[in-house]
PDB file of C-alpha atoms in Angstrom:
ATOM      1  CA  MET Y   1      40.366  -9.332  75.158  1.00 60.00           C
ATOM      2  CA  SER Y   2      39.163  -6.202  76.940  1.00 55.00           C
ATOM      3  CA  ALA Y   3      37.266  -6.365  80.212  1.00 53.00           C
ATOM      4  CA  SER Y   4      34.113  -5.009  78.536  1.00 53.00           C
ATOM      5  CA  ALA Y   5      34.280  -7.693  75.842  1.00 53.00           C
ATOM      6  CA  MET Y   6      34.686 -10.424  78.431  1.00 52.00           C
ATOM      7  CA  ASN Y   7      31.698  -9.077  80.365  1.00 58.00           C
ATOM      8  CA  LEU Y   8      29.567  -9.088  77.208  1.00 62.00           C
ATOM      9  CA  THR Y   9      30.370 -12.743  76.549  1.00 60.00           C
ATOM     10  CA  LYS Y  10      29.538 -13.658  80.136  1.00 58.00           C
ATOM     11  CA  ARG Y  11      26.162 -11.899  79.922  1.00 59.00           C
ATOM     12  CA  LEU Y  12      25.294 -13.730  76.723  1.00 67.00           C
ATOM     13  CA  LEU Y  13      26.448 -17.223  77.590  1.00 64.00           C
ATOM     14  CA  SER Y  14      26.635 -17.619  81.360  1.00 56.00           C
ATOM     15  CA  GLY Y  15      24.753 -20.381  83.112  1.00 46.00           C
ATOM     16  CA  ALA Y  16      22.578 -17.692  84.666  1.00 45.00           C
ATOM     17  CA  ALA Y  17      21.077 -17.063  81.246  1.00 45.00           C
ATOM     18  CA  ILE Y  18      19.257 -20.385  81.523  1.00 41.00           C
ATOM     19  CA  ALA Y  19      16.719 -18.850  83.878  1.00 40.00           C
ATOM     20  CA  THR Y  20      15.618 -16.433  81.175  1.00 42.00           C
ATOM     21  CA  VAL Y  21      14.882 -19.298  78.791  1.00 41.00           C
ATOM     22  CA  ALA Y  22      11.921 -20.239  80.994  1.00 41.00           C
ATOM     23  CA  LEU Y  23      10.406 -16.865  80.201  1.00 42.00           C
ATOM     24  CA  VAL Y  24      10.419 -17.726  76.517  1.00 45.00           C
ATOM     25  CA  LEU Y  25       7.720 -20.340  77.028  1.00 45.00           C
ATOM     26  CA  ALA Y  26       5.408 -17.520  78.092  1.00 45.00           C
ATOM     27  CA  ALA Y  27       6.710 -15.135  75.463  1.00 50.00           C
ATOM     28  CA  CYS Y  28       6.109 -17.568  72.613  1.00 69.00           C
ATOM     29  CA  SER Y  29       2.660 -17.751  71.085  1.00 50.00           C
ATOM     30  CA  ASP Y  30      -0.321 -18.857  73.197  1.00 48.00           C
ATOM     31  CA  GLU Y  31      -1.563 -22.410  72.696  1.00 45.00           C
ATOM     32  CA  LYS Y  32      -4.951 -21.092  71.590  1.00 39.00           C
ATOM     33  CA  LYS Y  33      -3.320 -19.587  68.529  1.00 41.00           C
ATOM     34  CA  GLU Y  34      -2.340 -23.062  67.384  1.00 41.00           C
ATOM     35  CA  THR Y  35      -5.940 -24.248  66.995  1.00 37.00           C
ATOM     36  CA  ALA Y  36      -5.896 -23.447  63.282  1.00 36.00           C
ATOM     37  CA  SER Y  37      -3.103 -25.946  62.744  1.00 38.00           C
ATOM     38  CA  THR Y  38      -4.963 -28.707  64.636  1.00 38.00           C
ATOM     39  CA  ALA Y  39      -8.420 -28.177  63.140  1.00 37.00           C
ATOM     40  CA  ALA Y  40      -7.681 -29.842  59.794  1.00 37.00           C
ATOM     41  CA  PRO Y  41      -6.918 -33.366  61.148  1.00 36.00           C
ATOM     42  CA  THR Y  42     -10.185 -33.344  63.133  1.00 36.00           C
ATOM     43  CA  GLU Y  43     -12.222 -32.438  60.081  1.00 37.00           C
ATOM     44  CA  ALA Y  44     -10.397 -35.030  57.996  1.00 36.00           C
ATOM     45  CA  SER Y  45     -11.155 -37.704  60.592  1.00 37.00           C
ATOM     46  CA  GLU Y  46     -14.839 -36.817  60.657  1.00 37.00           C
ATOM     47  CA  THR Y  47     -15.034 -36.767  56.853  1.00 36.00           C
ATOM     48  CA  ALA Y  48     -13.379 -40.186  56.649  1.00 36.00           C
ATOM     49  CA  THR Y  49     -15.837 -41.599  59.211  1.00 37.00           C
ATOM     50  CA  ASP Y  50     -18.827 -40.225  57.300  1.00 41.00           C
ATOM     51  CA  ALA Y  51     -17.540 -41.637  54.009  1.00 36.00           C
ATOM     52  CA  THR Y  52     -17.012 -45.082  55.585  1.00 39.00           C
ATOM     53  CA  THR Y  53     -20.505 -45.067  57.067  1.00 39.00           C
ATOM     54  CA  THR Y  54     -22.050 -44.089  53.737  1.00 38.00           C
ATOM     55  CA  ALA Y  55     -20.177 -46.797  51.854  1.00 38.00           C
ATOM     56  CA  SER Y  56     -21.091 -49.530  54.355  1.00 40.00           C
ATOM     57  CA  THR Y  57     -24.809 -48.689  54.360  1.00 40.00           C
ATOM     58  CA  THR Y  58     -25.305 -48.271  50.604  1.00 39.00           C
ATOM     59  CA  SER Y  59     -23.150 -51.002  49.056  1.00 41.00           C
ATOM     60  CA  THR Y  60     -24.773 -54.249  47.805  1.00 40.00           C
ATOM     61  CA  PRO Y  61     -23.949 -57.476  49.768  1.00 42.00           C
ATOM     62  CA  ALA Y  62     -21.201 -59.614  48.210  1.00 42.00           C
ATOM     63  CA  THR Y  63     -23.528 -62.666  47.933  1.00 40.00           C
ATOM     64  CA  THR Y  64     -25.559 -61.014  45.166  1.00 42.00           C
ATOM     65  CA  GLU Y  65     -24.528 -60.448  41.570  1.00 44.00           C
ATOM     66  CA  ALA Y  66     -26.053 -56.988  41.394  1.00 46.00           C
ATOM     67  CA  LYS Y  67     -23.763 -54.049  40.682  1.00 48.00           C
ATOM     68  CA  PRO Y  68     -23.107 -51.506  43.462  1.00 46.00           C
ATOM     69  CA  ALA Y  69     -25.797 -48.874  43.708  1.00 49.00           C
ATOM     70  CA  ALA Y  70     -25.104 -45.784  41.659  1.00 50.00           C
ATOM     71  CA  GLY Y  71     -25.396 -43.635  44.743  1.00 47.00           C
ATOM     72  CA  THR Y  72     -22.426 -45.432  46.296  1.00 43.00           C
ATOM     73  CA  GLU Y  73     -20.108 -44.513  43.429  1.00 45.00           C
ATOM     74  CA  VAL Y  74     -21.206 -40.903  43.506  1.00 44.00           C
ATOM     75  CA  ALA Y  75     -20.624 -40.635  47.259  1.00 44.00           C
ATOM     76  CA  GLN Y  76     -17.119 -42.065  46.950  1.00 47.00           C
ATOM     77  CA  SER Y  77     -16.022 -40.054  43.915  1.00 45.00           C
ATOM     78  CA  THR Y  78     -17.400 -36.663  44.879  1.00 50.00           C
ATOM     79  CA  ALA Y  79     -16.417 -36.538  48.560  1.00 53.00           C
ATOM     80  CA  ALA Y  80     -14.754 -33.153  49.090  1.00 52.00           C
ATOM     81  CA  PRO Y  81     -11.317 -33.015  50.757  1.00 57.00           C
ATOM     82  CA  ALA Y  82     -11.220 -31.686  54.292  1.00 69.00           C
ATOM     83  CA  LYS Y  83     -11.131 -27.912  54.335  1.00 82.00           C
ATOM     84  CA  VAL Y  84      -8.205 -26.283  56.118  1.00 84.00           C
ATOM     85  CA  GLU Y  85      -9.233 -23.538  58.508  1.00 89.00           C
ATOM     86  CA  LEU Y  86      -7.202 -20.383  57.942  1.00 91.00           C
ATOM     87  CA  PRO Y  87      -5.696 -18.605  60.951  1.00 90.00           C
ATOM     88  CA  SER Y  88      -7.264 -15.332  61.981  1.00 91.00           C
ATOM     89  CA  SER Y  89      -5.488 -12.139  60.994  1.00 94.00           C
ATOM     90  CA  GLU Y  90      -4.636  -9.846  63.897  1.00 95.00           C
ATOM     91  CA  GLY Y  91      -4.622  -6.772  61.696  1.00 95.00           C
ATOM     92  CA  SER Y  92      -2.346  -5.394  59.034  1.00 96.00           C
ATOM     93  CA  VAL Y  93       0.610  -3.066  58.677  1.00 97.00           C
ATOM     94  CA  ASP Y  94       1.862  -0.797  55.922  1.00 97.00           C
ATOM     95  CA  VAL Y  95       3.865  -3.123  53.660  1.00 96.00           C
ATOM     96  CA  ALA Y  96       6.111  -0.301  52.437  1.00 96.00           C
ATOM     97  CA  LYS Y  97       7.013   0.574  56.026  1.00 97.00           C
ATOM     98  CA  LEU Y  98       7.457  -3.100  56.947  1.00 97.00           C
ATOM     99  CA  MET Y  99       9.979  -3.563  54.156  1.00 97.00           C
ATOM    100  CA  GLU Y 100      12.011  -0.433  54.865  1.00 96.00           C
ATOM    101  CA  PRO Y 101      15.706  -1.113  55.656  1.00 94.00           C
ATOM    102  CA  GLY Y 102      16.429  -1.718  59.331  1.00 94.00           C
ATOM    103  CA  ALA Y 103      19.495  -1.839  61.542  1.00 96.00           C
ATOM    104  CA  LEU Y 104      20.767  -5.029  59.871  1.00 97.00           C
ATOM    105  CA  PRO Y 105      20.791  -6.231  56.252  1.00 96.00           C
ATOM    106  CA  GLU Y 106      17.669  -8.202  55.368  1.00 96.00           C
ATOM    107  CA  MET Y 107      18.028 -11.970  55.483  1.00 97.00           C
ATOM    108  CA  SER Y 108      15.675 -13.368  52.864  1.00 97.00           C
ATOM    109  CA  ILE Y 109      15.269 -16.119  50.307  1.00 97.00           C
ATOM    110  CA  GLY Y 110      13.151 -16.129  47.181  1.00 97.00           C
ATOM    111  CA  ASP Y 111      12.329 -13.789  44.332  1.00 97.00           C
ATOM    112  CA  ALA Y 112      12.258 -10.156  45.419  1.00 95.00           C
ATOM    113  CA  ASN Y 113       9.264  -9.687  43.081  1.00 95.00           C
ATOM    114  CA  ALA Y 114       7.311 -12.705  44.332  1.00 97.00           C
ATOM    115  CA  PRO Y 115       3.551 -12.079  44.688  1.00 98.00           C
ATOM    116  CA  VAL Y 116       3.644 -13.064  48.389  1.00 98.00           C
ATOM    117  CA  THR Y 117       6.142 -11.786  50.954  1.00 98.00           C
ATOM    118  CA  ILE Y 118       6.331 -13.418  54.374  1.00 98.00           C
ATOM    119  CA  VAL Y 119       8.235 -11.704  57.194  1.00 98.00           C
ATOM    120  CA  GLU Y 120       8.806 -13.847  60.281  1.00 98.00           C
ATOM    121  CA  TYR Y 121       9.899 -12.466  63.645  1.00 98.00           C
ATOM    122  CA  MET Y 122      11.379 -15.279  65.740  1.00 98.00           C
ATOM    123  CA  SER Y 123      13.425 -16.067  68.831  1.00 97.00           C
ATOM    124  CA  MET Y 124      16.091 -18.768  68.712  1.00 97.00           C
ATOM    125  CA  THR Y 125      15.137 -20.187  72.131  1.00 96.00           C
ATOM    126  CA  CYS Y 126      11.395 -20.278  71.385  1.00 96.00           C
ATOM    127  CA  PRO Y 127      10.125 -23.886  71.042  1.00 97.00           C
ATOM    128  CA  HIS Y 128       7.246 -22.794  68.796  1.00 97.00           C
ATOM    129  CA  CYS Y 129       9.718 -21.186  66.384  1.00 97.00           C
ATOM    130  CA  ALA Y 130      11.814 -24.356  66.393  1.00 97.00           C
ATOM    131  CA  ALA Y 131       8.697 -26.430  65.673  1.00 97.00           C
ATOM    132  CA  PHE Y 132       7.828 -24.250  62.678  1.00 98.00           C
ATOM    133  CA  HIS Y 133      11.330 -24.350  61.221  1.00 97.00           C
ATOM    134  CA  ASN Y 134      11.804 -28.055  61.881  1.00 97.00           C
ATOM    135  CA  ASN Y 135       8.404 -29.199  60.603  1.00 97.00           C
ATOM    136  CA  THR Y 136       7.048 -26.597  58.167  1.00 97.00           C
ATOM    137  CA  PHE Y 137       9.686 -24.244  56.774  1.00 97.00           C
ATOM    138  CA  GLU Y 138      11.478 -26.599  54.358  1.00 97.00           C
ATOM    139  CA  ALA Y 139       8.232 -27.804  52.798  1.00 97.00           C
ATOM    140  CA  ILE Y 140       7.067 -24.208  52.278  1.00 98.00           C
ATOM    141  CA  LYS Y 141      10.460 -23.308  50.806  1.00 97.00           C
ATOM    142  CA  MET Y 142      10.285 -26.148  48.273  1.00 97.00           C
ATOM    143  CA  LYS Y 143       6.645 -25.539  47.370  1.00 97.00           C
ATOM    144  CA  TYR Y 144       6.500 -21.751  47.218  1.00 98.00           C
ATOM    145  CA  VAL Y 145       9.900 -20.073  47.604  1.00 98.00           C
ATOM    146  CA  ASP Y 146      11.762 -22.196  45.071  1.00 97.00           C
ATOM    147  CA  SER Y 147       8.904 -21.792  42.585  1.00 97.00           C
ATOM    148  CA  GLY Y 148       9.063 -17.988  42.773  1.00 97.00           C
ATOM    149  CA  LYS Y 149       5.720 -17.514  44.530  1.00 98.00           C
ATOM    150  CA  VAL Y 150       7.037 -16.436  47.953  1.00 98.00           C
ATOM    151  CA  ARG Y 151       9.835 -14.307  49.319  1.00 98.00           C
ATOM    152  CA  PHE Y 152      10.599 -15.319  52.925  1.00 98.00           C
ATOM    153  CA  VAL Y 153      12.301 -12.887  55.313  1.00 98.00           C
ATOM    154  CA  LEU Y 154      13.659 -13.763  58.768  1.00 98.00           C
ATOM    155  CA  ARG Y 155      14.011 -11.107  61.468  1.00 98.00           C
ATOM    156  CA  GLU Y 156      15.504 -11.349  64.942  1.00 98.00           C
ATOM    157  CA  PHE Y 157      13.316 -11.055  68.032  1.00 98.00           C
ATOM    158  CA  PRO Y 158      15.421 -12.497  70.895  1.00 97.00           C
ATOM    159  CA  PHE Y 159      13.671 -12.847  74.248  1.00 92.00           C
ATOM    160  CA  ASP Y 160      16.817 -13.668  76.223  1.00 94.00           C
ATOM    161  CA  PRO Y 161      20.631 -13.276  76.062  1.00 94.00           C
ATOM    162  CA  ARG Y 162      21.235 -16.774  74.721  1.00 95.00           C
ATOM    163  CA  ALA Y 163      18.851 -16.210  71.817  1.00 96.00           C
ATOM    164  CA  ALA Y 164      20.686 -12.967  71.052  1.00 97.00           C
ATOM    165  CA  ALA Y 165      24.013 -14.848  71.055  1.00 96.00           C
ATOM    166  CA  ALA Y 166      22.641 -17.427  68.616  1.00 96.00           C
ATOM    167  CA  PHE Y 167      21.422 -14.686  66.277  1.00 97.00           C
ATOM    168  CA  MET Y 168      24.809 -12.962  66.445  1.00 97.00           C
ATOM    169  CA  LEU Y 169      26.567 -16.165  65.455  1.00 97.00           C
ATOM    170  CA  ALA Y 170      24.185 -16.663  62.535  1.00 97.00           C
ATOM    171  CA  ARG Y 171      24.948 -13.109  61.403  1.00 97.00           C
ATOM    172  CA  CYS Y 172      28.693 -13.808  61.719  1.00 96.00           C
ATOM    173  CA  ALA Y 173      28.526 -17.095  59.809  1.00 92.00           C
ATOM    174  CA  PRO Y 174      30.339 -17.316  56.452  1.00 87.00           C
ATOM    175  CA  GLU Y 175      28.530 -15.706  53.536  1.00 87.00           C
ATOM    176  CA  GLY Y 176      25.448 -17.641  52.498  1.00 89.00           C
ATOM    177  CA  GLN Y 177      25.327 -19.639  55.728  1.00 92.00           C
ATOM    178  CA  TYR Y 178      22.783 -17.611  57.718  1.00 95.00           C
ATOM    179  CA  PHE Y 179      19.804 -19.809  56.873  1.00 96.00           C
ATOM    180  CA  PRO Y 180      21.711 -23.115  57.282  1.00 94.00           C
ATOM    181  CA  MET Y 181      23.042 -21.903  60.654  1.00 95.00           C
ATOM    182  CA  ILE Y 182      19.540 -20.957  61.805  1.00 97.00           C
ATOM    183  CA  SER Y 183      18.274 -24.362  60.718  1.00 96.00           C
ATOM    184  CA  MET Y 184      21.054 -26.206  62.555  1.00 95.00           C
ATOM    185  CA  LEU Y 185      20.514 -24.247  65.768  1.00 96.00           C
ATOM    186  CA  PHE Y 186      16.774 -24.890  65.716  1.00 97.00           C
ATOM    187  CA  LYS Y 187      17.274 -28.617  65.149  1.00 96.00           C
ATOM    188  CA  GLN Y 188      19.683 -28.746  68.109  1.00 94.00           C
ATOM    189  CA  GLN Y 189      17.816 -26.208  70.258  1.00 95.00           C
ATOM    190  CA  GLN Y 190      17.500 -28.462  73.303  1.00 92.00           C
ATOM    191  CA  GLN Y 191      21.240 -29.087  73.378  1.00 92.00           C
ATOM    192  CA  TRP Y 192      22.355 -25.469  73.649  1.00 94.00           C
ATOM    193  CA  ALA Y 193      19.378 -23.408  74.821  1.00 93.00           C
ATOM    194  CA  THR Y 194      19.226 -25.054  78.240  1.00 90.00           C
ATOM    195  CA  ALA Y 195      22.836 -26.226  78.573  1.00 90.00           C
ATOM    196  CA  GLN Y 196      24.586 -25.262  81.800  1.00 90.00           C
ATOM    197  CA  ASN Y 197      27.609 -24.160  79.784  1.00 89.00           C
ATOM    198  CA  GLY Y 198      26.049 -22.259  76.902  1.00 87.00           C
ATOM    199  CA  ARG Y 199      29.400 -21.034  75.634  1.00 89.00           C
ATOM    200  CA  ASP Y 200      30.812 -24.510  75.050  1.00 91.00           C
ATOM    201  CA  ALA Y 201      27.580 -25.800  73.525  1.00 93.00           C
ATOM    202  CA  LEU Y 202      27.377 -22.946  71.003  1.00 94.00           C
ATOM    203  CA  LEU Y 203      31.117 -23.072  70.324  1.00 93.00           C
ATOM    204  CA  GLN Y 204      30.955 -26.726  69.267  1.00 91.00           C
ATOM    205  CA  MET Y 205      28.028 -26.065  66.929  1.00 90.00           C
ATOM    206  CA  SER Y 206      29.667 -22.948  65.540  1.00 92.00           C
ATOM    207  CA  LYS Y 207      32.769 -24.930  64.612  1.00 90.00           C
ATOM    208  CA  LEU Y 208      30.563 -27.137  62.423  1.00 86.00           C
ATOM    209  CA  ALA Y 209      29.595 -23.962  60.541  1.00 87.00           C
ATOM    210  CA  GLY Y 210      33.217 -22.939  59.967  1.00 88.00           C
ATOM    211  CA  PHE Y 211      33.967 -20.824  63.043  1.00 93.00           C
ATOM    212  CA  THR Y 212      37.256 -20.927  64.885  1.00 93.00           C
ATOM    213  CA  GLN Y 213      37.450 -20.179  68.575  1.00 93.00           C
ATOM    214  CA  GLU Y 214      38.865 -16.762  67.678  1.00 95.00           C
ATOM    215  CA  SER Y 215      36.080 -15.879  65.239  1.00 95.00           C
ATOM    216  CA  PHE Y 216      33.506 -17.179  67.736  1.00 96.00           C
ATOM    217  CA  GLU Y 217      34.850 -14.895  70.465  1.00 95.00           C
ATOM    218  CA  ALA Y 218      35.131 -11.948  68.095  1.00 96.00           C
ATOM    219  CA  CYS Y 219      31.485 -12.336  67.082  1.00 96.00           C
ATOM    220  CA  LEU Y 220      30.106 -12.523  70.608  1.00 96.00           C
ATOM    221  CA  THR Y 221      32.116  -9.528  71.797  1.00 96.00           C
ATOM    222  CA  ASN Y 222      30.811  -7.315  68.988  1.00 97.00           C
ATOM    223  CA  GLN Y 223      28.738  -4.795  70.937  1.00 97.00           C
ATOM    224  CA  LYS Y 224      27.478  -3.049  67.791  1.00 97.00           C
ATOM    225  CA  LEU Y 225      26.132  -6.301  66.396  1.00 97.00           C
ATOM    226  CA  LEU Y 226      24.301  -7.003  69.653  1.00 97.00           C
ATOM    227  CA  ASP Y 227      22.862  -3.488  69.625  1.00 97.00           C
ATOM    228  CA  ASP Y 228      21.683  -3.958  66.024  1.00 98.00           C
ATOM    229  CA  VAL Y 229      20.038  -7.307  66.795  1.00 97.00           C
ATOM    230  CA  ASN Y 230      18.179  -5.665  69.669  1.00 97.00           C
ATOM    231  CA  ALA Y 231      17.229  -2.744  67.418  1.00 97.00           C
ATOM    232  CA  VAL Y 232      15.534  -5.149  64.989  1.00 98.00           C
ATOM    233  CA  MET Y 233      13.522  -6.559  67.891  1.00 97.00           C
ATOM    234  CA  GLN Y 234      12.594  -3.128  69.249  1.00 97.00           C
ATOM    235  CA  ARG Y 235      11.424  -1.929  65.856  1.00 98.00           C
ATOM    236  CA  GLY Y 236       9.278  -5.031  65.432  1.00 97.00           C
ATOM    237  CA  ALA Y 237       7.618  -4.419  68.776  1.00 97.00           C
ATOM    238  CA  LYS Y 238       7.207  -0.656  68.453  1.00 97.00           C
ATOM    239  CA  ASP Y 239       6.322  -0.236  64.789  1.00 97.00           C
ATOM    240  CA  PHE Y 240       4.542  -3.501  63.962  1.00 97.00           C
ATOM    241  CA  GLY Y 241       3.087  -4.708  67.255  1.00 96.00           C
ATOM    242  CA  VAL Y 242       5.093  -7.922  67.561  1.00 97.00           C
ATOM    243  CA  GLN Y 243       4.540  -9.359  71.040  1.00 95.00           C
ATOM    244  CA  SER Y 244       5.112 -13.086  70.627  1.00 95.00           C
ATOM    245  CA  THR Y 245       7.032 -15.516  68.462  1.00 97.00           C
ATOM    246  CA  PRO Y 246       6.728 -16.710  65.856  1.00 97.00           C
ATOM    247  CA  THR Y 247       4.889 -13.763  64.323  1.00 98.00           C
ATOM    248  CA  PHE Y 248       4.296 -13.715  60.573  1.00 98.00           C
ATOM    249  CA  PHE Y 249       3.376 -10.849  58.272  1.00 98.00           C
ATOM    250  CA  VAL Y 250       1.959 -12.245  55.025  1.00 98.00           C
ATOM    251  CA  ASN Y 251       1.643  -9.399  52.538  1.00 98.00           C
ATOM    252  CA  GLY Y 252       1.287  -7.148  55.564  1.00 97.00           C
ATOM    253  CA  GLU Y 253      -1.348  -9.243  57.349  1.00 97.00           C
ATOM    254  CA  HIS Y 254      -0.398 -10.105  60.950  1.00 98.00           C
ATOM    255  CA  TYR Y 255      -0.579 -13.749  62.140  1.00 97.00           C
ATOM    256  CA  SER Y 256       0.822 -15.253  65.338  1.00 96.00           C
ATOM    257  CA  GLY Y 257       1.737 -18.806  66.251  1.00 95.00           C
ATOM    258  CA  ASP Y 258       3.223 -21.940  64.751  1.00 96.00           C
ATOM    259  CA  MET Y 259       1.568 -23.200  61.545  1.00 96.00           C
ATOM    260  CA  SER Y 260       1.471 -26.615  59.909  1.00 96.00           C
ATOM    261  CA  VAL Y 261       2.402 -27.065  56.243  1.00 97.00           C
ATOM    262  CA  ASP Y 262      -1.277 -27.376  55.292  1.00 96.00           C
ATOM    263  CA  VAL Y 263      -2.311 -24.233  57.151  1.00 96.00           C
ATOM    264  CA  MET Y 264       0.502 -22.051  55.827  1.00 97.00           C
ATOM    265  CA  SER Y 265      -0.015 -23.437  52.310  1.00 97.00           C
ATOM    266  CA  ALA Y 266      -3.691 -22.544  52.455  1.00 96.00           C
ATOM    267  CA  LEU Y 267      -2.837 -19.073  53.760  1.00 97.00           C
ATOM    268  CA  ILE Y 268      -0.344 -18.481  50.945  1.00 97.00           C
ATOM    269  CA  ASP Y 269      -2.773 -19.803  48.333  1.00 96.00           C
ATOM    270  CA  SER Y 270      -5.379 -17.328  49.589  1.00 95.00           C
ATOM    271  CA  LYS Y 271      -2.952 -14.491  48.793  1.00 95.00           C
ATOM    272  CA  LEU Y 272      -1.981 -15.632  45.297  1.00 95.00           C
TER     273      LEU Y 272
END
């Protein structure tokens, strides 16, 4: 291995890279942008309380033989489900420009002609991105992607060297394994993102995806791949105003922050 290749690996996976992970907490979306995902449970709780109060004050006592008041049945049968508050759009971008080819081949799932296209910019060491992929992504895939309603595109936006290394490994994974590799790394984020020895932690996970030590080293010493990953990030920031992760573009509309299944479902439904 050349000296330059060895230096590249050290920059990506050295223990010193841990310090940069702390910056990701600030770089990820602000907590205030998550209010949309927490509003629905509050409304549901209030609606349930109101319905209980109505039922308890209008029902006939059990000691009588009279039928329940008609008003009670109406209140119980017509109660509207809690409304999910949609996140606020932060603007829009030209969809044609957004979907132009970039430095790396597009990683997407779903029908290319689906009525809704979602582009997500994410960082592998961002806890908000991990929360979305661990709690929301699979449900959205089953409900909308697999049914042909949504095309979902993932794009790299690494905030630190270790996130860049994880993206490189996902790009180097065997054909068809990009999305499974991303999913595995997000599920195990705490084990490798803050590990003292990032190289060993990522190597062990990479072997589960079919890497050998040789292919692992070859991937992480590929300077062009690293440059291309960074180019995807730079284009997102410069051309589309991405500043935090996760950032979603839904048919060109810009949204930032983690979303629950209910919130993203409501957002997609509003675009169909």
